[in-house]
Amino acid sequence: MNRLSDPYSTEDSLAGVRAGLDRCLAHAADPARLDTVTLGVSAWSVRDHLEHLFLADRHVLVWVVDALSRPNPEARAHLPHEIGVSLLAYGSIPRGRGPAPEFTRPAGLERADLQDGFRELRGLGARLALQAAELDACRHTQPHHVLGHFTPAEWLRFLHLHHRHHEAIIRDILAA
């Protein structure tokens, strides 16, 4: 189980991320709906939400793979902020105008580049699925720009919630 005592295991979080990547690929495969915007829901198009997810996922998953390749520290150096702990435990990211870091803001990736990127991330996810025990034991941390420092297992939990958050927005965009 994750160190934050939430009811989701690292395997659950990783399965959620992998399922989210599959849904992103399905959305990216539909060019007719990719540029749909519904301003009452979001200023971003479906493509923008997908690109944001891709950029965030790539940043985190590459870091997780790298963290697992380094010697594990004896102790965790940094913790999440209270809001980060609450968000991971609550299991949902509230809607609003949360600040996306600059490097995760959409810049207009082509559909084929999104598809290739999500396929590559699925490969990373498949590799990580074989390392659940190492993920749980890893005490390296990387900061979230608002929520504090997360371990690899906590980052996977965040990515799972992040996918669910943006997938709900995409559903609302397409339903309007």
Tab-separated table of C-alpha atoms in Angstrom:
chain	number	residue	atom	x	y	z
A	1	MET	CA	0.000	0.000	0.000
A	2	ASN	CA	1.056	3.595	-0.481
A	3	ARG	CA	2.545	5.406	2.479
A	4	LEU	CA	-0.423	7.769	2.639
A	5	SER	CA	-2.775	4.980	3.786
A	6	ASP	CA	-5.196	5.466	0.930
A	7	PRO	CA	-7.286	2.506	-0.203
A	8	TYR	CA	-5.472	2.235	-3.546
A	9	SER	CA	-2.376	0.182	-4.065
A	10	THR	CA	0.446	1.205	-6.345
A	11	GLU	CA	-0.756	-1.516	-8.725
A	12	ASP	CA	-4.227	0.115	-8.754
A	13	SER	CA	-2.726	3.524	-9.456
A	14	LEU	CA	-0.537	2.191	-12.239
A	15	ALA	CA	-3.465	0.284	-13.754
A	16	GLY	CA	-5.428	3.543	-13.674
A	17	VAL	CA	-2.619	5.394	-15.428
A	18	ARG	CA	-2.333	2.680	-18.068
A	19	ALA	CA	-6.106	2.702	-18.655
A	20	GLY	CA	-5.964	6.491	-18.888
A	21	LEU	CA	-3.252	6.262	-21.531
A	22	ASP	CA	-5.439	3.844	-23.501
A	23	ARG	CA	-8.358	6.298	-23.323
A	24	CYS	CA	-6.074	9.115	-24.457
A	25	LEU	CA	-5.071	7.024	-27.462
A	26	ALA	CA	-8.739	6.409	-28.255
A	27	HIS	CA	-9.487	10.151	-28.099
A	28	ALA	CA	-6.431	10.948	-30.239
A	29	ALA	CA	-7.642	8.455	-32.847
A	30	ASP	CA	-10.781	10.543	-33.470
A	31	PRO	CA	-9.627	13.545	-35.546
A	32	ALA	CA	-13.176	14.863	-35.961
A	33	ARG	CA	-13.493	15.525	-32.220
A	34	LEU	CA	-9.910	16.415	-31.362
A	35	ASP	CA	-10.277	20.159	-31.843
A	36	THR	CA	-13.653	20.417	-30.119
A	37	VAL	CA	-13.866	23.295	-27.635
A	38	THR	CA	-16.755	24.072	-25.302
A	39	LEU	CA	-15.959	27.376	-23.617
A	40	GLY	CA	-18.522	26.826	-20.866
A	41	VAL	CA	-16.504	23.758	-19.853
A	42	SER	CA	-12.892	24.639	-20.681
A	43	ALA	CA	-10.908	27.066	-22.801
A	44	TRP	CA	-8.799	24.106	-23.903
A	45	SER	CA	-9.789	21.762	-26.729
A	46	VAL	CA	-9.816	17.993	-26.404
A	47	ARG	CA	-6.393	18.006	-28.122
A	48	ASP	CA	-5.097	20.529	-25.552
A	49	HIS	CA	-6.205	18.344	-22.637
A	50	LEU	CA	-4.578	15.313	-24.256
A	51	GLU	CA	-1.352	17.184	-24.905
A	52	HIS	CA	-1.295	18.420	-21.294
A	53	LEU	CA	-1.757	14.852	-20.042
A	54	PHE	CA	0.966	13.599	-22.364
A	55	LEU	CA	3.474	16.249	-21.261
A	56	ALA	CA	2.738	15.730	-17.555
A	57	ASP	CA	2.790	11.928	-17.854
A	58	ARG	CA	6.041	11.917	-19.803
A	59	HIS	CA	7.733	14.180	-17.262
A	60	VAL	CA	6.653	12.035	-14.324
A	61	LEU	CA	7.074	8.571	-15.837
A	62	VAL	CA	10.570	9.315	-17.128
A	63	TRP	CA	11.486	10.595	-13.648
A	64	VAL	CA	9.995	7.482	-12.006
A	65	VAL	CA	12.034	5.173	-14.247
A	66	ASP	CA	15.152	7.212	-13.463
A	67	ALA	CA	14.416	7.238	-9.701
A	68	LEU	CA	14.128	3.456	-9.673
A	69	SER	CA	17.516	3.144	-11.381
A	70	ARG	CA	19.315	5.087	-8.618
A	71	PRO	CA	20.239	3.823	-5.163
A	72	ASN	CA	17.333	4.267	-2.760
A	73	PRO	CA	17.982	6.868	-0.065
A	74	GLU	CA	17.881	5.732	3.551
A	75	ALA	CA	15.117	8.192	4.361
A	76	ARG	CA	12.671	10.345	2.522
A	77	ALA	CA	14.023	13.914	2.362
A	78	HIS	CA	10.795	15.808	1.557
A	79	LEU	CA	7.072	15.346	2.118
A	80	PRO	CA	3.955	16.439	0.274
A	81	HIS	CA	2.188	19.539	1.551
A	82	GLU	CA	-0.982	18.976	3.547
A	83	ILE	CA	-3.068	19.748	0.469
A	84	GLY	CA	-1.099	17.131	-1.493
A	85	VAL	CA	-1.766	14.489	1.153
A	86	SER	CA	-5.462	15.456	1.186
A	87	LEU	CA	-5.788	15.326	-2.584
A	88	LEU	CA	-4.194	11.877	-2.839
A	89	ALA	CA	-6.315	10.569	0.033
A	90	TYR	CA	-9.546	12.141	-1.242
A	91	GLY	CA	-9.033	10.602	-4.648
A	92	SER	CA	-10.186	13.485	-6.788
A	93	ILE	CA	-8.825	16.727	-8.202
A	94	PRO	CA	-11.399	19.509	-7.921
A	95	ARG	CA	-12.244	21.492	-11.012
A	96	GLY	CA	-11.224	25.049	-11.295
A	97	ARG	CA	-8.442	27.056	-12.708
A	98	GLY	CA	-5.508	25.251	-11.169
A	99	PRO	CA	-2.186	26.400	-12.554
A	100	ALA	CA	-0.577	24.034	-15.035
A	101	PRO	CA	3.223	24.295	-15.046
A	102	GLU	CA	4.545	25.980	-18.171
A	103	PHE	CA	6.207	22.801	-19.482
A	104	THR	CA	2.827	20.986	-19.434
A	105	ARG	CA	0.874	23.642	-21.342
A	106	PRO	CA	-0.268	22.622	-24.811
A	107	ALA	CA	1.692	24.017	-27.734
A	108	GLY	CA	-0.085	22.306	-30.642
A	109	LEU	CA	1.291	18.786	-30.997
A	110	GLU	CA	0.093	17.001	-34.096
A	111	ARG	CA	-2.304	14.096	-33.653
A	112	ALA	CA	0.293	11.552	-34.844
A	113	ASP	CA	2.820	12.910	-32.330
A	114	LEU	CA	0.259	12.573	-29.531
A	115	GLN	CA	-0.509	9.008	-30.559
A	116	ASP	CA	3.177	8.068	-30.777
A	117	GLY	CA	3.834	9.709	-27.426
A	118	PHE	CA	1.000	7.893	-25.675
A	119	ARG	CA	2.170	4.583	-27.157
A	120	GLU	CA	5.664	5.233	-25.822
A	121	LEU	CA	4.241	6.035	-22.383
A	122	ARG	CA	2.228	2.807	-22.443
A	123	GLY	CA	5.533	0.998	-22.866
A	124	LEU	CA	6.955	2.772	-19.815
A	125	GLY	CA	3.799	1.882	-17.884
A	126	ALA	CA	4.155	-1.773	-18.841
A	127	ARG	CA	7.765	-1.773	-17.598
A	128	LEU	CA	6.735	-0.165	-14.318
A	129	ALA	CA	3.957	-2.717	-13.814
A	130	LEU	CA	6.699	-5.271	-13.224
A	131	GLN	CA	8.252	-3.138	-10.470
A	132	ALA	CA	5.417	-2.522	-7.977
A	133	ALA	CA	7.471	-3.544	-4.932
A	134	GLU	CA	10.323	-1.244	-5.959
A	135	LEU	CA	7.866	1.588	-6.560
A	136	ASP	CA	6.433	1.207	-3.065
A	137	ALA	CA	9.884	1.063	-1.469
A	138	CYS	CA	11.386	3.999	-3.362
A	139	ARG	CA	11.966	7.062	-1.172
A	140	HIS	CA	13.179	9.447	-3.869
A	141	THR	CA	10.922	12.455	-4.240
A	142	GLN	CA	10.197	15.000	-6.908
A	143	PRO	CA	8.234	18.170	-6.199
A	144	HIS	CA	4.837	18.989	-7.605
A	145	HIS	CA	4.652	22.740	-8.205
A	146	VAL	CA	1.755	23.133	-5.719
A	147	LEU	CA	1.317	19.891	-3.770
A	148	GLY	CA	4.825	19.248	-2.437
A	149	HIS	CA	7.169	16.304	-2.929
A	150	PHE	CA	5.860	12.924	-4.073
A	151	THR	CA	7.534	9.522	-4.201
A	152	PRO	CA	7.149	7.417	-7.368
A	153	ALA	CA	4.147	5.570	-5.874
A	154	GLU	CA	2.517	8.864	-4.915
A	155	TRP	CA	3.208	10.312	-8.357
A	156	LEU	CA	1.454	7.325	-9.941
A	157	ARG	CA	-1.548	7.956	-7.682
A	158	PHE	CA	-1.511	11.613	-8.744
A	159	LEU	CA	-1.279	10.711	-12.447
A	160	HIS	CA	-4.243	8.364	-12.085
A	161	LEU	CA	-6.304	11.148	-10.475
A	162	HIS	CA	-5.012	13.658	-13.034
A	163	HIS	CA	-6.220	11.427	-15.875
A	164	ARG	CA	-9.651	11.022	-14.287
A	165	HIS	CA	-9.864	14.806	-13.813
A	166	HIS	CA	-9.072	15.625	-17.445
A	167	GLU	CA	-11.115	12.721	-18.823
A	168	ALA	CA	-14.181	14.116	-17.042
A	169	ILE	CA	-13.533	17.500	-18.619
A	170	ILE	CA	-13.108	15.879	-22.057
A	171	ARG	CA	-16.399	13.989	-21.586
A	172	ASP	CA	-18.149	17.253	-20.720
A	173	ILE	CA	-16.614	19.034	-23.724
A	174	LEU	CA	-17.796	16.295	-26.074
A	175	ALA	CA	-21.251	16.028	-24.478
A	176	ALA	CA	-22.044	19.748	-24.842
